[in-house]
Short mmCIF file of C-alpha atoms and ligand atoms in Angstrom, two decimals:
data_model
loop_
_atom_site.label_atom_id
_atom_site.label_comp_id
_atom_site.label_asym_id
_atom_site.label_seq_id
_atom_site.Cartn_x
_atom_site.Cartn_y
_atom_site.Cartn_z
CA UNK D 128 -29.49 -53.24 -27.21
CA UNK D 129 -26.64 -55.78 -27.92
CA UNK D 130 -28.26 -59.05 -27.82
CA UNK D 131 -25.21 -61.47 -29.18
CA UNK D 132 -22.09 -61.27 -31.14
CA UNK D 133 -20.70 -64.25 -33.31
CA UNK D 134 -17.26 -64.22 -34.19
CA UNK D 135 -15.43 -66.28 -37.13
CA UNK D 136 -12.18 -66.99 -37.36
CA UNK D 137 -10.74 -65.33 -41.07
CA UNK D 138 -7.01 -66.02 -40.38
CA UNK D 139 -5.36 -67.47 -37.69
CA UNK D 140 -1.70 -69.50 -37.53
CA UNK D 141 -3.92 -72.73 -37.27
CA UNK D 142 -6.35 -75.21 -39.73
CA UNK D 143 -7.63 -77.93 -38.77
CA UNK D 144 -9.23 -80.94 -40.42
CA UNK D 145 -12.84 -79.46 -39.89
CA UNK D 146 -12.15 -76.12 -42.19
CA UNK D 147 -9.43 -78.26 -44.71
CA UNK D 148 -9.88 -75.48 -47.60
CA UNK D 149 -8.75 -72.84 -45.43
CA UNK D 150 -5.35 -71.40 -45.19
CA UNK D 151 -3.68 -70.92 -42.14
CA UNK D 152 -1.19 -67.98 -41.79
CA UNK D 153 0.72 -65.92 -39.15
CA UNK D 154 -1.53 -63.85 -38.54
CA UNK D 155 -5.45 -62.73 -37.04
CA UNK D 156 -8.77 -61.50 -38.59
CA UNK D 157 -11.90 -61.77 -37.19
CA UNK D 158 -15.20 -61.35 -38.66
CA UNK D 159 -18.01 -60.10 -36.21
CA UNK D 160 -21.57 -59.73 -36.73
CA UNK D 161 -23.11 -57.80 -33.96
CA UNK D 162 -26.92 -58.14 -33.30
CA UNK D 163 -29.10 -56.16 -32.41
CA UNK D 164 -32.83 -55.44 -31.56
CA UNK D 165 -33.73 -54.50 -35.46
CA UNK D 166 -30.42 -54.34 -37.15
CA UNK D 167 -26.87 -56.85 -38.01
CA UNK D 168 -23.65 -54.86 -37.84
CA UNK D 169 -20.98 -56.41 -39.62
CA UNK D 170 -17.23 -55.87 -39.04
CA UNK D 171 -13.99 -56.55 -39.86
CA UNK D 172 -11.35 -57.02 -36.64
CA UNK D 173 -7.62 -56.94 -38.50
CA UNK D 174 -6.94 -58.54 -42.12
CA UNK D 175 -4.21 -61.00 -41.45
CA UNK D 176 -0.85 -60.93 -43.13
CA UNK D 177 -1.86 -61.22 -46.99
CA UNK D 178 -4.69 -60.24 -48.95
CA UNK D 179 -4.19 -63.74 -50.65
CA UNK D 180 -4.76 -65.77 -47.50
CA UNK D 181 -7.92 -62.86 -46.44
CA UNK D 182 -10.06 -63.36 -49.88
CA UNK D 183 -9.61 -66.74 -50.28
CA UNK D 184 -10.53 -68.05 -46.47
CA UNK D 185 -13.57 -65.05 -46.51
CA UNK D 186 -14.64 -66.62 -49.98
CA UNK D 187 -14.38 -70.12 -48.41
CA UNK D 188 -16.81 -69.02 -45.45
CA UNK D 189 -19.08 -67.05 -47.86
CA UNK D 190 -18.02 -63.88 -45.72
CA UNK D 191 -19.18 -60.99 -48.55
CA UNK D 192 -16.66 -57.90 -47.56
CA UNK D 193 -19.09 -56.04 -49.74
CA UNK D 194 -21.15 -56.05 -46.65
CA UNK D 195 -18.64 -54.87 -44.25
CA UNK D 196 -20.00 -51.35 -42.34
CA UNK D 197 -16.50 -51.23 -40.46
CA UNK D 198 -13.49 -51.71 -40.42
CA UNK D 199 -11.31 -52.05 -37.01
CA UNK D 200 -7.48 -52.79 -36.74
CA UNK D 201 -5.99 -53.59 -33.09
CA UNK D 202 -2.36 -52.11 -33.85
CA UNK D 203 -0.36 -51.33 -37.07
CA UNK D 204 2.18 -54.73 -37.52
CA UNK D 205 1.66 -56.56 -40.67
CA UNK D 206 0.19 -59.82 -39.78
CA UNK D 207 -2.78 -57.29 -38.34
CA UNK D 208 -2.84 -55.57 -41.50
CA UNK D 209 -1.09 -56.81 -44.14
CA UNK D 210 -4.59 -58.03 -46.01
CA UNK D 211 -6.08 -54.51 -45.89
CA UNK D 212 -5.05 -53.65 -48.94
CA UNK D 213 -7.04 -56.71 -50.80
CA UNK D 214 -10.15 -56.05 -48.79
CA UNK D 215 -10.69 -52.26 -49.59
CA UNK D 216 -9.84 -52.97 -53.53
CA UNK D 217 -11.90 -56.16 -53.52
CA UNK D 218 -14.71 -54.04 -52.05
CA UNK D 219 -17.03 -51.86 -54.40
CA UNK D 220 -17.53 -49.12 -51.86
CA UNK D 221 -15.38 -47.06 -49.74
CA UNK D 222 -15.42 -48.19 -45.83
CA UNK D 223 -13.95 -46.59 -42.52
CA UNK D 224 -11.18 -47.99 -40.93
CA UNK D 225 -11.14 -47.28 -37.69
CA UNK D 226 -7.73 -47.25 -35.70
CA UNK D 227 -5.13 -45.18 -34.15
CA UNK D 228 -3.22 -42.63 -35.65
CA UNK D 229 -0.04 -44.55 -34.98
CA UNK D 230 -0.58 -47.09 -37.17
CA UNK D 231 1.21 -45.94 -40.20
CA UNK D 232 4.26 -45.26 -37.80
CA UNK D 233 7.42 -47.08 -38.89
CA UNK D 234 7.65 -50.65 -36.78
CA UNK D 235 10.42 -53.08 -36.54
CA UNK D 236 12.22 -55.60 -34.66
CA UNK D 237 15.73 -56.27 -34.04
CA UNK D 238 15.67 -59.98 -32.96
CA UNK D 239 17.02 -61.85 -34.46
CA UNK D 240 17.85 -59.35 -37.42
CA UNK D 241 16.49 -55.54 -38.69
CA UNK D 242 13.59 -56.35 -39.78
CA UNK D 243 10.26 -54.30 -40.67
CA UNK D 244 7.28 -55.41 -39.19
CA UNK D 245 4.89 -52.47 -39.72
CA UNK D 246 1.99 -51.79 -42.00
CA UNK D 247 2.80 -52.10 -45.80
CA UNK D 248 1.49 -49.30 -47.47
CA UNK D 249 1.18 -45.84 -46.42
CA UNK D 250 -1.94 -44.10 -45.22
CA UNK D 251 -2.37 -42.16 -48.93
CA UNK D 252 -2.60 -45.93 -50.45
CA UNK D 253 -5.62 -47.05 -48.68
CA UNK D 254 -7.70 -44.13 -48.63
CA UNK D 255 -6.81 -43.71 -52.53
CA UNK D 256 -8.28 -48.10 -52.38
CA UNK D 257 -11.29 -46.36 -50.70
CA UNK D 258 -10.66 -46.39 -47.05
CA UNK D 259 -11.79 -43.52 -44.81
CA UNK D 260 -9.60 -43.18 -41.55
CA UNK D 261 -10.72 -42.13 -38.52
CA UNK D 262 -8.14 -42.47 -36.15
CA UNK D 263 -8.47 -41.93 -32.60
CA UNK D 264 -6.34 -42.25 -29.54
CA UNK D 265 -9.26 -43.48 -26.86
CA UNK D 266 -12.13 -45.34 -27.25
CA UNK D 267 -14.61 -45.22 -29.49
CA UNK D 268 -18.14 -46.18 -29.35
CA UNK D 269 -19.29 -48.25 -32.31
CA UNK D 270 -22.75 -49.43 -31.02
CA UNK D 271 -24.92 -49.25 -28.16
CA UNK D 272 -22.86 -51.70 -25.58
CA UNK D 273 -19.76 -51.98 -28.15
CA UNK D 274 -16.40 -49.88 -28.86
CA UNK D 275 -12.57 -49.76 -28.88
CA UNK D 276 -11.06 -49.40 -25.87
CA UNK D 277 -8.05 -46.90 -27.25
CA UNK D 278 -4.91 -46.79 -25.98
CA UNK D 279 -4.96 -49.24 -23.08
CA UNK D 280 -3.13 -48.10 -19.55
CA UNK D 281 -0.06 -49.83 -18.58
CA UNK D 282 -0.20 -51.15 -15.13
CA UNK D 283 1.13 -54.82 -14.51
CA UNK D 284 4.45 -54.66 -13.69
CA UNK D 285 5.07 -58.13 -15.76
CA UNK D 286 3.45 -56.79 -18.66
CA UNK D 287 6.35 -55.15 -19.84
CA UNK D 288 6.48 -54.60 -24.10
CA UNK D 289 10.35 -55.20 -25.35
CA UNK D 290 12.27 -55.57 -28.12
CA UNK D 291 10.01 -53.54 -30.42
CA UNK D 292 11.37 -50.39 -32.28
CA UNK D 293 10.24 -47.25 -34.17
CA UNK D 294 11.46 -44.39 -35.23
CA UNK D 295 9.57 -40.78 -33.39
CA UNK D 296 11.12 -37.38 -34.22
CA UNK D 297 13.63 -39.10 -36.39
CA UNK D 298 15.03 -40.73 -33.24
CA UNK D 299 15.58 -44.47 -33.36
CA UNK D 300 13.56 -45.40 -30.36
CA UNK D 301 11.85 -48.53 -28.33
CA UNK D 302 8.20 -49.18 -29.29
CA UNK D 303 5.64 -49.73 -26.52
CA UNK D 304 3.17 -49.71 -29.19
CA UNK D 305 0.42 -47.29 -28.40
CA UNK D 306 -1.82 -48.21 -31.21
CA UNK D 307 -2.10 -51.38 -29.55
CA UNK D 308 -5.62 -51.73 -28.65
CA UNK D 309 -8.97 -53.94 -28.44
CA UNK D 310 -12.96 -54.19 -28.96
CA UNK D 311 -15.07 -53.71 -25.75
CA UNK D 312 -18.76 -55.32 -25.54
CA UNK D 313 -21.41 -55.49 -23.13
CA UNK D 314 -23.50 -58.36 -22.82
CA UNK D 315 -26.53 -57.77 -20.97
CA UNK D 316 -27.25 -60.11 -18.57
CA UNK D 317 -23.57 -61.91 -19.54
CA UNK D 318 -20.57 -59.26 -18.59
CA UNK D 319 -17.91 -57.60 -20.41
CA UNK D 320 -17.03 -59.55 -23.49
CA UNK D 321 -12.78 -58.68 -25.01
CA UNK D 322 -11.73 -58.71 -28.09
CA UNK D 323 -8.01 -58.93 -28.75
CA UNK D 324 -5.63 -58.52 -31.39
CA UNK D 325 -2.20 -59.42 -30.20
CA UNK D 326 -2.81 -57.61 -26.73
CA UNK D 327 1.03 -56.03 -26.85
CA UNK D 328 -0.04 -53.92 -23.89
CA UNK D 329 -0.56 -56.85 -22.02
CA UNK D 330 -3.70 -58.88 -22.07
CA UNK D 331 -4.53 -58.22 -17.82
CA UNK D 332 -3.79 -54.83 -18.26
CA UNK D 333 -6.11 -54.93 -21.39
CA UNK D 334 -8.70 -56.68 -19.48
CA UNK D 335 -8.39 -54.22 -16.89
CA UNK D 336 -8.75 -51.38 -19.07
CA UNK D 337 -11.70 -52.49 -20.67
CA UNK D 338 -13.49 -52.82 -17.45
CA UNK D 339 -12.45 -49.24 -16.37
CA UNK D 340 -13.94 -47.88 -19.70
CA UNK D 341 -17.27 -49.83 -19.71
CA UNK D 342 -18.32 -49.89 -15.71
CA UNK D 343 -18.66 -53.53 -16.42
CA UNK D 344 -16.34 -55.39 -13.90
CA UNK D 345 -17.91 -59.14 -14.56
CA UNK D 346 -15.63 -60.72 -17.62
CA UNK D 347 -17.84 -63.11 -19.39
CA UNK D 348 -15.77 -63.80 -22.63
CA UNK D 349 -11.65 -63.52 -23.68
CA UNK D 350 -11.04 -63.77 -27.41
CA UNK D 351 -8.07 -63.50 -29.56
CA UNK D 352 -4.46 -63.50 -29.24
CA UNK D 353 -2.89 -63.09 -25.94
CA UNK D 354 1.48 -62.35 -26.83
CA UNK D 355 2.42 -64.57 -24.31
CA UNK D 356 4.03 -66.96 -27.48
CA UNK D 357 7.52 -65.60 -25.83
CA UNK D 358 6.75 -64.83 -22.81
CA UNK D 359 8.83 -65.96 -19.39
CA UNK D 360 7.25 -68.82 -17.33
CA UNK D 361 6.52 -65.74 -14.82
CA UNK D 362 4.73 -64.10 -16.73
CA UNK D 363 2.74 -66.97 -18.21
CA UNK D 364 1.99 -67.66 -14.22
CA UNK D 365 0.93 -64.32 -13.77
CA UNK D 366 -1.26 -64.04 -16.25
CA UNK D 367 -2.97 -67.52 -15.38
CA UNK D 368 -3.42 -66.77 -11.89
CA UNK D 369 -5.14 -63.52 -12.79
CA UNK D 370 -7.42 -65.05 -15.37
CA UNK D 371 -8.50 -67.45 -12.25
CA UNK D 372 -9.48 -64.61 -10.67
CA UNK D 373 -11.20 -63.08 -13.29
CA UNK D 374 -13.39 -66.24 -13.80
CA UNK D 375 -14.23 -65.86 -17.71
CA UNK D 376 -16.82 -68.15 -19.02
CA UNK D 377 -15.50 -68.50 -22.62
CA UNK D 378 -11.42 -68.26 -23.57
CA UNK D 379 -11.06 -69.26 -27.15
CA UNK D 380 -7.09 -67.77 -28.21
CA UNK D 381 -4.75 -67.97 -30.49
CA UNK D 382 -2.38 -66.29 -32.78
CA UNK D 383 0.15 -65.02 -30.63
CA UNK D 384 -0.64 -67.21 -27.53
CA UNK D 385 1.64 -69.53 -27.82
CA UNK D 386 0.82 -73.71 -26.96
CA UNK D 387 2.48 -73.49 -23.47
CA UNK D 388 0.32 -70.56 -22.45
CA UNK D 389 -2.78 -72.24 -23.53
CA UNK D 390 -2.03 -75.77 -21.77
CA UNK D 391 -1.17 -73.62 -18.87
CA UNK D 392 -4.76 -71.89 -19.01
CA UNK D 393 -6.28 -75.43 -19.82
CA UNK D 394 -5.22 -76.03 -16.51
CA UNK D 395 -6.74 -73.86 -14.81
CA UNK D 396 -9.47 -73.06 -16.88
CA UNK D 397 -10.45 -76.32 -18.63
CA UNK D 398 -12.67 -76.63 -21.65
CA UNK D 399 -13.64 -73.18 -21.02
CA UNK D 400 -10.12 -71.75 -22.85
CA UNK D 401 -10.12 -73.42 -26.57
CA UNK D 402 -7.19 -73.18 -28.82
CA UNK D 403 -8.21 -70.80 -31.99
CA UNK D 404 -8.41 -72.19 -35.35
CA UNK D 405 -9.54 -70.39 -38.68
CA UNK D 406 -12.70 -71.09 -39.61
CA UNK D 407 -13.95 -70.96 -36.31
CA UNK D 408 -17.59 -70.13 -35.33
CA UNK D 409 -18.12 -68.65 -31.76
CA UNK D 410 -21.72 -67.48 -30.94
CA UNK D 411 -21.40 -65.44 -27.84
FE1 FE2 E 508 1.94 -57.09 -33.22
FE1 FE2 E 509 0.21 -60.48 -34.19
#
């Protein structure tokens, strides 16, 4: 049985004075330990945007990749994935990468130029640096009480994704992002505990999701980023009113957040929603 997960902040778009040798970066990689009755599973959640800024902060927090059993990436943009690269070569072993299959697809944004946003290197280059996809549309269970939720439904109606392109069919097209997706966990005697990346699909509609797939309706914990950096002040009020509702004990998030969005949730939420930072410890 899942007994608690601790999370620590890798890379993140903050430092503060408590972690000064760390590097702050655009960017989001968490580092989860996962324990259990008898056993510690250890996993990666995204790389960040460089494998410089990856190995030097998991050196800094004596985080030994070596020991990684998984790894899991929430979509395929390069400040989710850009440090993969330097984590599979600094490894010794090869490791699983868990994702889904659109990952590798081509990703950019138009605003305010062309610009390529997608993952670096093709899928031929990491499992030649010793990675072994699996890539999977839905979810998939990692652990007793812990999995990826997939491809999360799209329900809100002011959750809308925009002004992300790819290319399907070799059609120029919008990008709703279907990799997009996050970690599930079940707390016993807690609630449903989410992990986000960058929570493109919209983090309600990611929240919701995650309850549909794990029976657990009771949201204990909300970490990670949130994509609300650019959002309208409707959808900002949106979201906060439904986060009321959902009553979460613990909101630490970052990344992609955005200050106004967090203030807004201070609000509302108080100290329970903290503003990430790397080098962050959170024992859930
Ligand atoms: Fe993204
Ligand atoms: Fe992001």
């Amino acid at each position: 049985m899942l007994q608690d997960i601790q999370l620590t902040i890798v890379v993140e778009n903050s430092a503060t004075l408590d972690h000064n040798s760390l590097w702050a970066q655009h960017g989001l990689s968490i580092f989860l330990e996962l324990k259990f009755d008898q056993k510690i599973m250890m996993l990666l959640w995204d790389t960040g945007a460089s494998s410089e800024v990856m190995l030097h902060n998991a050196e800094e927090l004596d985080i030994d990749l070596n020991n990684l059993d998984l790894i899991c990436l929430s979509h395929g943009h390069y400040d989710h994935t850009g440090g993969l690269m330097g984590v599979l070569q600094h490894r010794k072993d090869r490791i699983v990468i868990l994702a889904h299959p659109d990952i590798f697809a081509p990703k950019l944004k138009t605003q305010p130029l062309f610009k390529f946003i997608g993952l670096p290197v093709s899928r031929s280059q990491v499992e030649a640096a010793g990675a072994i996809m699996i890539q999977a549309r839905g979810p998939v269970a990692i652990a007793p009480g812990f999995m990826t939720t997939g491809e999360v439904a799209r329900l809100e109606s002011f959750e809308k994704v925009e002004n992300f392109w790819t290319v399907r069919d070799g059609q120029y097209c919008q990008d709703n992002i279907p990799d997009d997706q996050a970690l599930a966990a079940v707390l016993p005697g807690k609630g449903l505990v989410v992990i986000t990346g960058r929570a493109h699909s919209g983090i309600i509609n990611t929240i919701r999701h995650a309850q549909k797939i794990t029976g657990v309706e009771k949201l204990y914990a909300l970490i990670g980023g949130f994509h609300l950096m650019d959002a309208d002040d409707g959808r900002v009020d949106a979201t906060v009113e439904a986060l009321k509702g959902l009553d979460p004990a613990i909101v630490p998030t970052g990344h992609c957040t955005g200050h106004k969005a967090i203030c807004r949730l201070q609000e509302v939420l108080g100290e329970r929603c903290l503003p990430l930072a790397v080098g962050d410890l959170i024992q859930i």
